[in-house]
Amino acid sequence: MKIYEIKSMSDEELKKRIADEEENLSILRFRHATTQLESPAKLRTVRRDIARMKTVLRMRELARRKESQEAVEKQ
């Protein structure tokens, strides 16, 4: 998943997608432990996608905090 795709999602969509991808990651880890995966690189890709989504959510949260803090300081 590309970063521009992630940034275009809303916060709720991102949270849902993160939950789905984390579930998918746990399934992939289980399969990797029990059988051989078709593509072991898929684990890495899913992990990195989750990290990207969490990073975008955190950046948005920090931006909101900064805006609210600046608004309070102006008063």
PDB file of C-alpha atoms in Angstrom:
ATOM      1  CA  MET A   1       0.000   0.000   0.000  1.00  0.00           C
ATOM      2  CA  LYS A   2       1.361   3.381  -0.977  1.00  0.00           C
ATOM      3  CA  ILE A   3       1.551   6.313   1.407  1.00  0.00           C
ATOM      4  CA  TYR A   4      -0.714   8.487  -0.762  1.00  0.00           C
ATOM      5  CA  GLU A   5      -3.413   5.819  -0.481  1.00  0.00           C
ATOM      6  CA  ILE A   6      -3.062   5.777   3.292  1.00  0.00           C
ATOM      7  CA  LYS A   7      -3.161   9.562   3.599  1.00  0.00           C
ATOM      8  CA  SER A   8      -6.369   9.710   1.579  1.00  0.00           C
ATOM      9  CA  MET A   9      -8.198   7.475   4.111  1.00  0.00           C
ATOM     10  CA  SER A  10     -10.147   8.840   7.051  1.00  0.00           C
ATOM     11  CA  ASP A  11      -9.127   8.052  10.627  1.00  0.00           C
ATOM     12  CA  GLU A  12     -11.932   5.530  11.036  1.00  0.00           C
ATOM     13  CA  GLU A  13     -11.005   3.769   7.802  1.00  0.00           C
ATOM     14  CA  LEU A  14      -7.396   3.591   8.944  1.00  0.00           C
ATOM     15  CA  LYS A  15      -8.310   2.132  12.326  1.00  0.00           C
ATOM     16  CA  LYS A  16     -10.470  -0.527  10.678  1.00  0.00           C
ATOM     17  CA  ARG A  17      -7.785  -1.318   8.127  1.00  0.00           C
ATOM     18  CA  ILE A  18      -5.125  -1.588  10.845  1.00  0.00           C
ATOM     19  CA  ALA A  19      -7.284  -4.066  12.758  1.00  0.00           C
ATOM     20  CA  ASP A  20      -7.857  -6.110   9.588  1.00  0.00           C
ATOM     21  CA  GLU A  21      -4.162  -6.116   8.689  1.00  0.00           C
ATOM     22  CA  GLU A  22      -3.123  -7.096  12.227  1.00  0.00           C
ATOM     23  CA  GLU A  23      -5.505 -10.043  12.047  1.00  0.00           C
ATOM     24  CA  ASN A  24      -4.083 -10.937   8.646  1.00  0.00           C
ATOM     25  CA  LEU A  25      -0.555 -10.709  10.072  1.00  0.00           C
ATOM     26  CA  SER A  26      -1.382 -13.100  12.898  1.00  0.00           C
ATOM     27  CA  ILE A  27      -2.800 -15.586  10.389  1.00  0.00           C
ATOM     28  CA  LEU A  28       0.332 -15.277   8.249  1.00  0.00           C
ATOM     29  CA  ARG A  29       2.553 -15.815  11.300  1.00  0.00           C
ATOM     30  CA  PHE A  30       0.597 -18.927  12.231  1.00  0.00           C
ATOM     31  CA  ARG A  31       0.890 -20.292   8.698  1.00  0.00           C
ATOM     32  CA  HIS A  32       4.595 -19.479   8.659  1.00  0.00           C
ATOM     33  CA  ALA A  33       5.094 -21.438  11.879  1.00  0.00           C
ATOM     34  CA  THR A  34       3.112 -24.469  10.743  1.00  0.00           C
ATOM     35  CA  THR A  35       3.735 -24.643   7.002  1.00  0.00           C
ATOM     36  CA  GLN A  36       5.821 -22.953   4.402  1.00  0.00           C
ATOM     37  CA  LEU A  37       4.396 -19.715   3.053  1.00  0.00           C
ATOM     38  CA  GLU A  38       4.155 -19.101  -0.669  1.00  0.00           C
ATOM     39  CA  SER A  39       5.750 -15.709  -0.115  1.00  0.00           C
ATOM     40  CA  PRO A  40       7.572 -15.104   3.162  1.00  0.00           C
ATOM     41  CA  ALA A  41       8.115 -11.487   2.076  1.00  0.00           C
ATOM     42  CA  LYS A  42       4.378 -10.978   2.594  1.00  0.00           C
ATOM     43  CA  LEU A  43       5.005 -10.890   6.370  1.00  0.00           C
ATOM     44  CA  ARG A  44       7.379  -7.983   5.936  1.00  0.00           C
ATOM     45  CA  THR A  45       5.036  -6.128   3.601  1.00  0.00           C
ATOM     46  CA  VAL A  46       2.054  -6.444   5.948  1.00  0.00           C
ATOM     47  CA  ARG A  47       4.138  -5.353   8.954  1.00  0.00           C
ATOM     48  CA  ARG A  48       5.383  -2.290   7.103  1.00  0.00           C
ATOM     49  CA  ASP A  49       1.883  -1.375   5.895  1.00  0.00           C
ATOM     50  CA  ILE A  50       0.623  -1.496   9.485  1.00  0.00           C
ATOM     51  CA  ALA A  51       3.521   0.708  10.597  1.00  0.00           C
ATOM     52  CA  ARG A  52       2.769   3.233   7.838  1.00  0.00           C
ATOM     53  CA  MET A  53      -0.897   3.418   8.810  1.00  0.00           C
ATOM     54  CA  LYS A  54      -0.084   3.847  12.490  1.00  0.00           C
ATOM     55  CA  THR A  55       2.427   6.559  11.629  1.00  0.00           C
ATOM     56  CA  VAL A  56      -0.136   8.528   9.624  1.00  0.00           C
ATOM     57  CA  LEU A  57      -2.666   8.248  12.464  1.00  0.00           C
ATOM     58  CA  ARG A  58      -0.070   9.467  14.964  1.00  0.00           C
ATOM     59  CA  MET A  59       0.940  12.386  12.734  1.00  0.00           C
ATOM     60  CA  ARG A  60      -2.685  13.456  12.462  1.00  0.00           C
ATOM     61  CA  GLU A  61      -3.150  13.185  16.224  1.00  0.00           C
ATOM     62  CA  LEU A  62      -0.081  15.322  16.882  1.00  0.00           C
ATOM     63  CA  ALA A  63      -1.217  17.914  14.336  1.00  0.00           C
ATOM     64  CA  ARG A  64      -4.610  18.162  16.052  1.00  0.00           C
ATOM     65  CA  ARG A  65      -2.943  18.558  19.448  1.00  0.00           C
ATOM     66  CA  LYS A  66      -0.679  21.276  18.142  1.00  0.00           C
ATOM     67  CA  GLU A  67      -3.602  23.168  16.587  1.00  0.00           C
ATOM     68  CA  SER A  68      -5.639  22.995  19.789  1.00  0.00           C
ATOM     69  CA  GLN A  69      -2.630  24.039  21.861  1.00  0.00           C
ATOM     70  CA  GLU A  70      -2.014  27.034  19.587  1.00  0.00           C
ATOM     71  CA  ALA A  71      -5.666  28.015  19.821  1.00  0.00           C
ATOM     72  CA  VAL A  72      -5.486  27.951  23.618  1.00  0.00           C
ATOM     73  CA  GLU A  73      -2.301  30.012  23.633  1.00  0.00           C
ATOM     74  CA  LYS A  74      -3.854  32.689  21.407  1.00  0.00           C
ATOM     75  CA  GLN A  75      -6.657  33.275  23.895  1.00  0.00           C
TER      76      GLN A  75
END
